[in-house]
CSV table of C-alpha atoms in Angstrom, one decimal:
chain,number,residue,atom,x,y,z
A,1,UNK,CA,95.9,69.5,19.9
A,2,UNK,CA,99.2,67.3,20.5
A,3,UNK,CA,101.5,69.9,18.8
A,4,UNK,CA,100.7,72.1,21.3
A,5,UNK,CA,102.0,69.9,24.0
A,6,UNK,CA,105.1,69.2,22.1
A,7,UNK,CA,105.8,72.7,21.2
A,8,UNK,CA,105.4,73.4,25.3
A,9,UNK,CA,107.7,70.6,25.7
A,10,UNK,CA,110.7,72.3,23.7
A,11,UNK,CA,110.2,75.5,25.2
A,12,UNK,CA,110.8,73.8,28.6
A,13,UNK,CA,113.4,71.4,27.2
A,14,UNK,CA,115.6,74.5,25.8
A,15,UNK,CA,114.8,76.7,29.0
A,16,UNK,CA,116.5,74.2,31.3
A,17,UNK,CA,119.6,73.4,28.9
A,18,UNK,CA,120.3,76.9,27.7
A,19,UNK,CA,119.5,78.2,31.2
A,20,UNK,CA,116.5,80.9,30.0
A,21,UNK,CA,113.1,81.7,31.1
A,22,UNK,CA,111.3,82.5,28.1
A,23,UNK,CA,107.4,82.0,28.0
A,24,UNK,CA,106.1,80.2,25.0
A,25,UNK,CA,105.4,83.5,22.9
A,26,UNK,CA,108.7,85.0,24.0
A,27,UNK,CA,110.0,81.9,22.3
A,28,UNK,CA,108.0,82.1,19.3
A,29,UNK,CA,109.2,85.8,18.7
A,30,UNK,CA,113.1,85.2,19.8
A,31,UNK,CA,113.9,82.1,18.3
A,32,UNK,CA,111.4,80.6,16.5
A,33,UNK,CA,110.0,83.5,13.9
A,34,UNK,CA,113.2,85.0,13.1
A,35,UNK,CA,114.4,81.5,12.0
A,36,UNK,CA,111.7,80.2,10.1
A,37,UNK,CA,110.6,83.5,8.3
A,38,UNK,CA,113.0,85.7,6.2
A,39,UNK,CA,112.6,87.5,3.2
A,40,UNK,CA,114.3,85.2,1.0
A,41,UNK,CA,112.5,81.8,2.0
A,42,UNK,CA,110.0,80.3,4.8
A,43,UNK,CA,111.1,77.1,6.4
A,44,UNK,CA,107.4,76.4,7.6
A,45,UNK,CA,104.3,76.5,5.6
A,46,UNK,CA,101.1,77.5,7.6
A,47,UNK,CA,97.9,77.6,5.2
A,48,UNK,CA,95.8,80.6,5.3
A,49,UNK,CA,98.2,82.3,7.9
A,50,UNK,CA,99.3,86.1,7.7
A,51,UNK,CA,103.0,84.8,6.3
A,52,UNK,CA,101.2,82.6,4.0
A,53,UNK,CA,98.9,85.5,2.8
A,54,UNK,CA,102.0,87.8,2.3
A,55,UNK,CA,104.0,85.2,0.5
A,56,UNK,CA,101.1,84.7,-1.9
A,57,UNK,CA,100.9,88.6,-2.7
A,58,UNK,CA,104.8,88.5,-3.0
A,59,UNK,CA,104.2,89.7,-6.7
A,60,UNK,CA,102.4,93.1,-5.7
A,61,UNK,CA,104.0,93.6,-2.4
A,62,UNK,CA,107.6,92.2,-2.0
A,63,UNK,CA,108.5,90.1,0.8
A,64,UNK,CA,110.7,92.5,2.7
A,65,UNK,CA,112.1,92.3,6.5
A,66,UNK,CA,109.6,95.4,7.6
A,67,UNK,CA,106.7,93.4,5.8
A,68,UNK,CA,107.1,90.5,8.0
A,69,UNK,CA,107.3,92.7,11.0
A,70,UNK,CA,104.1,93.9,9.9
A,71,UNK,CA,102.3,90.6,9.5
A,72,UNK,CA,103.8,89.1,12.7
A,73,UNK,CA,102.0,92.0,14.3
A,74,UNK,CA,98.8,90.9,12.6
A,75,UNK,CA,99.3,87.7,13.4
A,76,UNK,CA,99.7,88.3,17.2
A,77,UNK,CA,96.3,90.6,17.2
A,78,UNK,CA,94.8,87.7,15.6
A,79,UNK,CA,96.2,85.0,18.1
A,80,UNK,CA,94.8,87.2,20.9
A,81,UNK,CA,91.2,88.5,19.7
A,82,UNK,CA,90.1,85.9,17.8
A,83,UNK,CA,88.5,82.2,18.5
A,84,UNK,CA,91.2,79.6,17.5
A,85,UNK,CA,90.9,78.1,14.3
A,86,UNK,CA,93.3,75.7,11.9
A,87,UNK,CA,94.8,78.6,10.2
A,88,UNK,CA,96.7,79.9,13.4
A,89,UNK,CA,95.9,77.2,15.9
A,90,UNK,CA,97.7,74.3,14.1
A,91,UNK,CA,95.8,71.0,14.0
A,92,UNK,CA,92.7,72.9,15.1
A,93,UNK,CA,89.5,72.9,13.2
A,94,UNK,CA,88.4,75.3,10.4
A,95,UNK,CA,86.6,78.5,11.2
A,96,UNK,CA,83.7,77.4,8.9
A,97,UNK,CA,82.0,73.7,9.5
A,98,UNK,CA,82.0,73.4,5.6
A,99,UNK,CA,85.5,73.8,5.1
A,100,UNK,CA,87.4,70.7,4.1
A,101,UNK,CA,89.6,70.9,7.1
A,102,UNK,CA,86.6,71.3,9.5
A,103,UNK,CA,87.6,67.9,11.1
A,104,UNK,CA,87.3,67.5,15.1
A,105,UNK,CA,84.4,69.7,15.5
A,106,UNK,CA,82.7,70.3,18.7
A,107,UNK,CA,79.8,72.1,20.4
A,108,UNK,CA,82.0,72.0,23.7
A,109,UNK,CA,83.9,75.0,24.7
A,110,UNK,CA,87.3,73.8,24.8
A,111,UNK,CA,89.6,76.5,26.8
A,112,UNK,CA,92.7,76.9,24.3
A,113,UNK,CA,95.1,79.6,25.6
A,114,UNK,CA,97.3,82.2,23.3
A,115,UNK,CA,100.3,80.0,24.8
A,116,UNK,CA,99.0,76.9,23.6
A,117,UNK,CA,98.3,78.5,20.0
A,118,UNK,CA,101.9,80.0,20.0
A,119,UNK,CA,103.0,76.6,21.2
A,120,UNK,CA,101.3,74.5,18.4
A,121,UNK,CA,103.3,76.3,15.7
A,122,UNK,CA,106.6,75.5,17.3
A,123,UNK,CA,105.2,71.5,18.0
A,124,UNK,CA,104.3,71.4,14.1
A,125,UNK,CA,107.4,72.2,13.3
A,126,UNK,CA,109.0,69.4,15.3
A,127,UNK,CA,106.9,67.1,13.2
A,128,UNK,CA,108.8,64.2,11.2
A,129,UNK,CA,108.1,63.4,8.2
A,130,UNK,CA,107.6,59.6,7.5
A,131,UNK,CA,106.0,59.1,4.2
A,132,UNK,CA,102.2,58.8,3.0
A,133,UNK,CA,102.1,62.6,3.9
A,134,UNK,CA,102.2,61.7,7.4
A,135,UNK,CA,104.5,63.2,10.1
A,136,UNK,CA,105.0,62.0,13.6
A,137,UNK,CA,105.6,64.0,16.9
A,138,UNK,CA,108.0,62.1,19.2
A,139,UNK,CA,107.8,63.0,23.1
A,140,UNK,CA,111.4,62.1,24.1
A,141,UNK,CA,113.6,64.7,25.0
A,142,UNK,CA,116.6,63.6,23.0
A,143,UNK,CA,114.4,63.7,19.6
A,144,UNK,CA,113.2,67.2,20.4
A,145,UNK,CA,116.5,68.7,21.2
A,146,UNK,CA,117.9,66.9,18.3
A,147,UNK,CA,115.3,68.5,16.1
A,148,UNK,CA,115.1,71.9,17.7
A,149,UNK,CA,119.4,71.8,16.8
A,150,UNK,CA,118.6,70.8,13.3
A,151,UNK,CA,116.5,73.8,12.5
A,152,UNK,CA,119.6,75.9,12.4
A,153,UNK,CA,121.0,73.7,9.9
A,154,UNK,CA,118.6,73.8,7.9
A,155,UNK,CA,118.4,77.5,7.8
A,156,UNK,CA,122.3,77.1,6.9
A,157,UNK,CA,121.7,74.7,4.6
A,158,UNK,CA,118.6,76.2,2.3
A,159,UNK,CA,120.9,79.8,2.5
A,160,UNK,CA,123.8,77.7,1.0
A,161,UNK,CA,121.5,76.2,-1.8
A,162,UNK,CA,119.6,79.0,-3.8
A,163,UNK,CA,117.5,76.6,-6.0
A,164,UNK,CA,115.9,74.9,-2.6
A,165,UNK,CA,112.3,74.4,-2.4
A,166,UNK,CA,111.3,76.3,0.6
A,167,UNK,CA,108.6,75.3,3.5
A,168,UNK,CA,110.0,71.6,3.8
A,169,UNK,CA,110.9,71.8,7.7
A,170,UNK,CA,109.0,68.2,8.5
A,171,UNK,CA,110.9,66.8,5.6
A,172,UNK,CA,114.3,68.3,6.7
A,173,UNK,CA,113.6,66.8,10.4
A,174,UNK,CA,113.1,63.1,9.0
A,175,UNK,CA,116.8,63.5,7.3
A,176,UNK,CA,118.2,65.2,10.4
A,177,UNK,CA,117.0,62.6,12.6
A,178,UNK,CA,118.7,60.0,10.2
A,179,UNK,CA,121.6,61.8,10.2
A,180,UNK,CA,122.1,63.0,13.7
A,181,UNK,CA,121.4,59.6,15.1
A,182,UNK,CA,123.9,57.7,13.1
A,183,UNK,CA,126.6,55.8,14.3
A,184,UNK,CA,129.2,58.0,12.7
A,185,UNK,CA,127.7,61.6,13.3
A,186,UNK,CA,130.0,64.3,14.2
A,187,UNK,CA,128.3,67.5,15.4
A,188,UNK,CA,131.5,69.4,14.6
A,189,UNK,CA,131.0,68.7,11.0
A,190,UNK,CA,127.1,67.8,10.4
A,191,UNK,CA,127.0,67.7,6.7
A,192,UNK,CA,130.7,65.6,6.3
A,193,UNK,CA,129.2,62.0,6.8
A,194,UNK,CA,126.2,62.7,4.1
A,195,UNK,CA,124.5,65.6,2.5
A,196,UNK,CA,120.6,65.7,2.4
A,197,UNK,CA,118.7,63.9,0.0
A,198,UNK,CA,117.3,65.8,-2.5
A,199,UNK,CA,115.3,65.5,-6.3
A,200,UNK,CA,116.2,68.2,-8.8
A,201,UNK,CA,113.4,69.4,-11.3
A,202,UNK,CA,115.3,69.1,-14.7
A,203,UNK,CA,113.1,71.8,-16.1
A,204,UNK,CA,113.2,74.1,-13.7
A,205,UNK,CA,116.0,73.4,-11.7
A,206,UNK,CA,114.4,73.0,-8.6
A,207,UNK,CA,115.4,71.2,-5.7
A,208,UNK,CA,113.3,69.2,-3.5
A,209,UNK,CA,114.1,67.7,-0.1
A,210,UNK,CA,113.3,63.6,-0.2
A,211,UNK,CA,111.1,62.2,2.5
A,212,UNK,CA,112.9,59.8,4.4
A,213,UNK,CA,111.5,56.5,4.3
A,214,UNK,CA,109.7,55.7,7.6
A,215,UNK,CA,111.9,52.7,8.5
A,216,UNK,CA,114.8,54.7,8.1
A,217,UNK,CA,113.7,57.0,10.5
A,218,UNK,CA,112.6,54.1,12.9
A,219,UNK,CA,116.0,52.7,12.7
A,220,UNK,CA,117.5,55.9,13.8
A,221,UNK,CA,115.1,56.3,16.5
A,222,UNK,CA,116.0,52.7,17.7
A,223,UNK,CA,119.7,53.4,17.6
A,224,UNK,CA,119.2,56.4,19.7
A,225,UNK,CA,116.8,54.9,22.4
A,226,UNK,CA,117.6,51.2,22.1
A,227,UNK,CA,115.8,50.6,25.3
A,228,UNK,CA,112.8,52.9,24.9
A,229,UNK,CA,108.9,52.0,24.4
A,230,UNK,CA,108.0,55.3,22.3
A,231,UNK,CA,104.9,56.7,21.9
A,232,UNK,CA,104.4,59.1,18.8
A,233,UNK,CA,101.6,61.1,17.1
A,234,UNK,CA,101.0,60.2,13.7
A,235,UNK,CA,99.2,63.1,11.5
A,236,UNK,CA,99.0,65.3,8.5
A,237,UNK,CA,97.6,69.0,8.3
A,238,UNK,CA,97.0,70.1,4.8
A,239,UNK,CA,94.6,72.6,2.6
A,240,UNK,CA,92.5,69.9,1.4
A,241,UNK,CA,92.4,67.9,4.7
A,242,UNK,CA,93.7,67.2,7.9
A,243,UNK,CA,94.8,63.5,9.0
A,244,UNK,CA,94.8,62.1,12.5
A,245,UNK,CA,96.3,58.4,12.7
A,246,UNK,CA,96.4,59.0,16.7
A,247,UNK,CA,98.9,57.4,19.0
A,248,UNK,CA,101.3,54.8,17.6
A,249,UNK,CA,103.5,52.7,20.2
A,250,UNK,CA,106.9,52.3,18.7
A,251,UNK,CA,108.7,49.4,20.0
A,252,UNK,CA,112.0,50.0,19.7
A,253,UNK,CA,113.7,47.2,21.2
A,254,UNK,CA,112.0,45.0,18.9
A,255,UNK,CA,113.4,47.1,16.2
A,256,UNK,CA,117.3,47.5,17.5
A,257,UNK,CA,117.5,43.7,17.5
A,258,UNK,CA,116.7,43.5,13.9
A,259,UNK,CA,118.8,46.4,12.9
A,260,UNK,CA,121.6,45.1,14.8
A,261,UNK,CA,121.7,41.8,13.6
A,262,UNK,CA,121.6,42.9,9.9
A,263,UNK,CA,124.3,45.3,10.2
A,264,UNK,CA,126.7,42.5,11.5
A,265,UNK,CA,125.5,40.5,8.6
A,266,UNK,CA,126.1,42.6,6.1
A,267,UNK,CA,129.3,44.1,7.9
A,268,UNK,CA,130.6,40.8,7.4
A,269,UNK,CA,129.1,40.5,3.5
A,270,UNK,CA,130.8,44.2,2.7
A,271,UNK,CA,133.6,44.7,5.0
A,272,UNK,CA,133.3,48.3,5.6
A,273,UNK,CA,130.0,49.0,5.5
A,274,UNK,CA,128.0,52.4,5.6
A,275,UNK,CA,125.2,52.6,7.6
A,276,UNK,CA,123.2,54.6,5.1
A,277,UNK,CA,123.7,51.9,2.7
A,278,UNK,CA,121.8,49.3,5.2
A,279,UNK,CA,118.8,52.0,5.8
A,280,UNK,CA,118.2,52.5,2.0
A,281,UNK,CA,118.4,48.9,1.0
A,282,UNK,CA,115.8,47.9,3.6
A,283,UNK,CA,112.2,48.4,1.8
A,284,UNK,CA,109.4,47.4,3.8
A,285,UNK,CA,106.0,46.0,2.5
A,286,UNK,CA,103.4,48.1,4.4
A,287,UNK,CA,104.0,51.8,4.2
A,288,UNK,CA,103.8,54.0,7.5
A,289,UNK,CA,99.7,54.2,7.4
A,290,UNK,CA,99.2,50.5,7.0
A,291,UNK,CA,102.0,49.6,9.4
A,292,UNK,CA,100.2,51.9,12.0
A,293,UNK,CA,97.1,49.7,11.5
A,294,UNK,CA,98.8,46.6,13.2
A,295,UNK,CA,98.3,48.6,16.4
A,296,UNK,CA,102.0,49.4,16.8
A,297,UNK,CA,105.2,49.7,14.9
A,298,UNK,CA,107.3,46.5,16.1
A,299,UNK,CA,108.8,43.4,14.3
A,300,UNK,CA,105.8,42.7,12.3
A,301,UNK,CA,105.7,46.0,10.7
A,302,UNK,CA,109.2,45.6,9.4
A,303,UNK,CA,108.4,42.5,7.0
A,304,UNK,CA,110.4,43.3,4.1
A,305,UNK,CA,109.0,44.4,0.8
A,306,UNK,CA,108.3,41.2,-1.9
A,307,UNK,CA,108.9,38.4,0.9
A,308,UNK,CA,105.6,37.3,0.8
A,309,UNK,CA,106.1,36.3,-3.0
A,310,UNK,CA,108.3,33.2,-1.5
A,311,UNK,CA,106.0,32.3,1.0
A,312,UNK,CA,102.9,29.4,0.8
A,313,UNK,CA,99.5,31.2,0.9
A,314,UNK,CA,96.4,31.5,-1.0
A,315,UNK,CA,98.1,32.0,-4.3
A,316,UNK,CA,99.9,28.7,-4.4
A,317,UNK,CA,103.5,27.2,-2.5
A,318,UNK,CA,105.4,30.8,-3.6
A,319,UNK,CA,108.1,31.1,-5.9
A,320,UNK,CA,111.8,29.6,-5.5
A,321,UNK,CA,114.3,31.9,-4.4
A,322,UNK,CA,116.9,32.8,-7.3
A,323,UNK,CA,120.4,31.1,-6.6
A,324,UNK,CA,122.6,33.8,-5.8
A,325,UNK,CA,126.1,34.1,-7.7
A,326,UNK,CA,129.2,35.4,-6.0
A,327,UNK,CA,129.3,38.9,-7.6
A,328,UNK,CA,125.8,39.4,-7.1
A,329,UNK,CA,125.7,41.4,-3.8
A,330,UNK,CA,122.1,43.2,-3.9
A,331,UNK,CA,120.6,39.9,-4.3
A,332,UNK,CA,122.8,38.4,-1.0
A,333,UNK,CA,121.7,41.6,1.3
A,334,UNK,CA,118.1,41.2,0.2
A,335,UNK,CA,118.6,37.6,1.5
A,336,UNK,CA,120.2,38.3,4.5
A,337,UNK,CA,117.6,41.2,5.4
A,338,UNK,CA,114.6,38.4,4.6
A,339,UNK,CA,116.6,35.8,7.1
A,340,UNK,CA,117.1,38.1,10.0
A,341,UNK,CA,113.7,39.4,10.0
A,342,UNK,CA,112.5,35.4,9.7
A,343,UNK,CA,114.4,34.2,12.3
A,344,UNK,CA,113.5,37.2,14.8
A,345,UNK,CA,109.6,36.6,13.7
A,346,UNK,CA,109.8,32.9,14.5
A,347,UNK,CA,112.1,34.0,17.7
A,348,UNK,CA,114.0,30.4,17.3
A,349,UNK,CA,117.4,30.4,16.3
A,350,UNK,CA,117.6,26.8,16.2
A,351,UNK,CA,115.7,27.2,13.0
A,352,UNK,CA,118.6,28.5,11.5
A,353,UNK,CA,120.9,25.9,11.9
A,354,UNK,CA,118.2,23.3,11.0
A,355,UNK,CA,117.2,24.4,8.0
A,356,UNK,CA,120.6,25.3,6.9
A,357,UNK,CA,121.2,21.5,7.7
A,358,UNK,CA,118.2,20.3,5.7
A,359,UNK,CA,119.2,22.7,2.6
A,360,UNK,CA,122.5,20.8,2.5
A,361,UNK,CA,120.8,17.4,2.6
A,362,UNK,CA,118.5,18.9,-0.1
A,363,UNK,CA,120.9,20.0,-2.3
A,364,UNK,CA,123.1,16.6,-2.0
A,365,UNK,CA,120.4,14.9,-2.9
A,366,UNK,CA,119.8,16.7,-6.2
A,367,UNK,CA,123.3,16.1,-7.1
A,368,UNK,CA,123.1,12.3,-8.1
A,369,UNK,CA,125.5,11.5,-10.5
A,370,UNK,CA,123.0,9.3,-12.7
A,371,UNK,CA,120.6,11.1,-14.8
A,372,UNK,CA,117.5,9.3,-13.8
A,373,UNK,CA,118.6,9.7,-9.9
A,374,UNK,CA,118.9,13.3,-10.4
A,375,UNK,CA,115.8,14.2,-12.2
A,376,UNK,CA,113.7,11.9,-9.6
A,377,UNK,CA,115.7,13.6,-6.9
A,378,UNK,CA,115.2,17.1,-8.2
A,379,UNK,CA,111.7,16.3,-8.3
A,380,UNK,CA,111.1,15.2,-5.0
A,381,UNK,CA,113.2,18.5,-3.5
A,382,UNK,CA,110.9,20.4,-5.7
A,383,UNK,CA,107.8,18.7,-4.4
A,384,UNK,CA,109.1,19.3,-0.8
A,385,UNK,CA,109.9,23.1,-1.3
A,386,UNK,CA,106.3,23.8,-2.5
A,387,UNK,CA,104.7,22.1,0.6
A,388,UNK,CA,102.0,24.4,1.9
A,389,UNK,CA,100.7,22.8,4.7
A,390,UNK,CA,102.8,21.1,7.8
A,391,UNK,CA,101.1,17.8,7.3
A,392,UNK,CA,102.3,17.8,3.6
A,393,UNK,CA,105.6,19.1,4.3
A,394,UNK,CA,106.4,16.1,6.9
A,395,UNK,CA,104.7,13.3,4.4
A,396,UNK,CA,107.2,14.7,2.3
A,397,UNK,CA,110.0,14.4,4.4
A,398,UNK,CA,109.1,11.0,5.2
A,399,UNK,CA,109.9,9.7,1.8
A,400,UNK,CA,113.4,11.4,2.1
A,401,UNK,CA,113.9,9.2,5.4
A,402,UNK,CA,113.5,6.0,3.5
A,403,UNK,CA,115.7,6.8,0.7
A,404,UNK,CA,118.2,8.5,3.3
A,405,UNK,CA,117.6,6.7,6.9
A,406,UNK,CA,121.5,8.1,7.9
A,407,UNK,CA,119.2,11.3,7.9
A,408,UNK,CA,116.1,10.3,10.1
A,409,UNK,CA,117.3,12.2,13.1
A,410,UNK,CA,117.6,15.4,11.5
A,411,UNK,CA,114.1,15.3,9.8
A,412,UNK,CA,112.4,13.9,13.0
A,413,UNK,CA,114.1,17.0,14.8
A,414,UNK,CA,112.7,19.2,12.3
A,415,UNK,CA,109.3,17.5,12.2
A,416,UNK,CA,109.1,17.7,15.8
A,417,UNK,CA,109.7,21.5,15.5
A,418,UNK,CA,107.3,22.2,12.6
A,419,UNK,CA,104.4,20.2,14.9
A,420,UNK,CA,104.9,22.8,17.6
A,421,UNK,CA,105.1,25.9,15.2
A,422,UNK,CA,101.8,27.8,15.2
A,423,UNK,CA,100.4,27.4,11.8
A,424,UNK,CA,101.0,31.3,11.0
A,425,UNK,CA,104.5,30.6,11.3
A,426,UNK,CA,104.9,28.1,8.8
A,427,UNK,CA,105.0,30.5,5.9
A,428,UNK,CA,107.9,32.1,7.5
A,429,UNK,CA,109.5,28.7,7.9
A,430,UNK,CA,108.9,27.4,4.6
A,431,UNK,CA,110.4,31.2,3.2
A,432,UNK,CA,113.5,30.4,5.3
A,433,UNK,CA,114.2,26.5,4.1
A,434,UNK,CA,114.0,27.7,0.2
A,435,UNK,CA,116.3,31.0,0.9
A,436,UNK,CA,118.7,28.3,2.7
A,437,UNK,CA,118.2,25.9,-0.2
A,438,UNK,CA,118.8,28.6,-2.8
A,439,UNK,CA,122.3,29.5,-1.1
A,440,UNK,CA,123.4,26.3,-0.3
A,441,UNK,CA,123.0,25.6,-4.2
A,442,UNK,CA,125.2,28.5,-4.6
A,443,UNK,CA,127.8,27.0,-2.5
A,444,UNK,CA,127.8,23.6,-4.0
């Protein structure tokens, strides 16, 4: 299981950084276990492990340091003397083939060493929660070391927060990555810029860490490793079943270009923009598992939520954009997100200028002072913006050229651009044109 590989990678990295020479089991005993398993609350939940069984019996047998040491000895004995199964080799199959977590069963005798079993615990504790109950393992030195440093911060935070739910290491990892890789992060004051995101149950008062949006985690990785093509492993381990999505490429250069362009645009809109505000505002159309079905996490996977409603498609021409008011900052930010992503997808900065110019012409056409002329022109503008095909749009632009010959060069240029455009890009172009028209109306 890949958890074992990642766990061993961390031990090797820590040995180099801290000038130690621990084996994987020594790291488990001296670092992992004392940090993750204390009498008050565990940081890592491993179903059916000796620690899980002890926790379930704490009403009859309170958990003390002595009890934990006893359970650790039992766990060592089990690891060294029993065939590995999913209760102590994390990511492995269940002991019984009929169990709900009995996937990945084979009749081949795969050699699994004791060191690999211990490494699987460490590796699973490095999983980064990204939603859809999935975690990702990231094979990058900078990420693994940052997550390791975040473990101690998690223990510090949970000790200082008595009502915080335990066992949320993977959720914590997601929050920690978005914090440690922020532009303004100060390692001397790790909680200064932002506090962990929590939900508190109003009835019980129990607080739970909130899972970070997957796009927020990916943006953070892109800021730290902007030129890297990462290979991640997506999976989940649970009592009712394990899920293996598999290895997913994350194209960080594509992602960081969108994040940087958007940050610049929103900074211009908001002034002293907080990075966290950008990450929180960006919502994607696809959940993480659906995004993985694209084959890679890149620009296409960042499609903003609800943008499809404005594109021509099987359900019609798509709805028009609202004209943003001066004080409607959330709508303006949403439009900036849409525009940034569309331009990146079309990979044609010239289109931004062209659509702005056409939007201005259309706005002026609808501003005819005569009542009849205003109505006729507005209807023509509406028809043009509802074009669902390239041919239809070009024909409707021709009508504008006849009425306004001085704009012939502009419409001719956009016609040439549309003809060369792949058919799959046309809905994006129309969404951009409608967006620029709404913005032009707001300025007129």
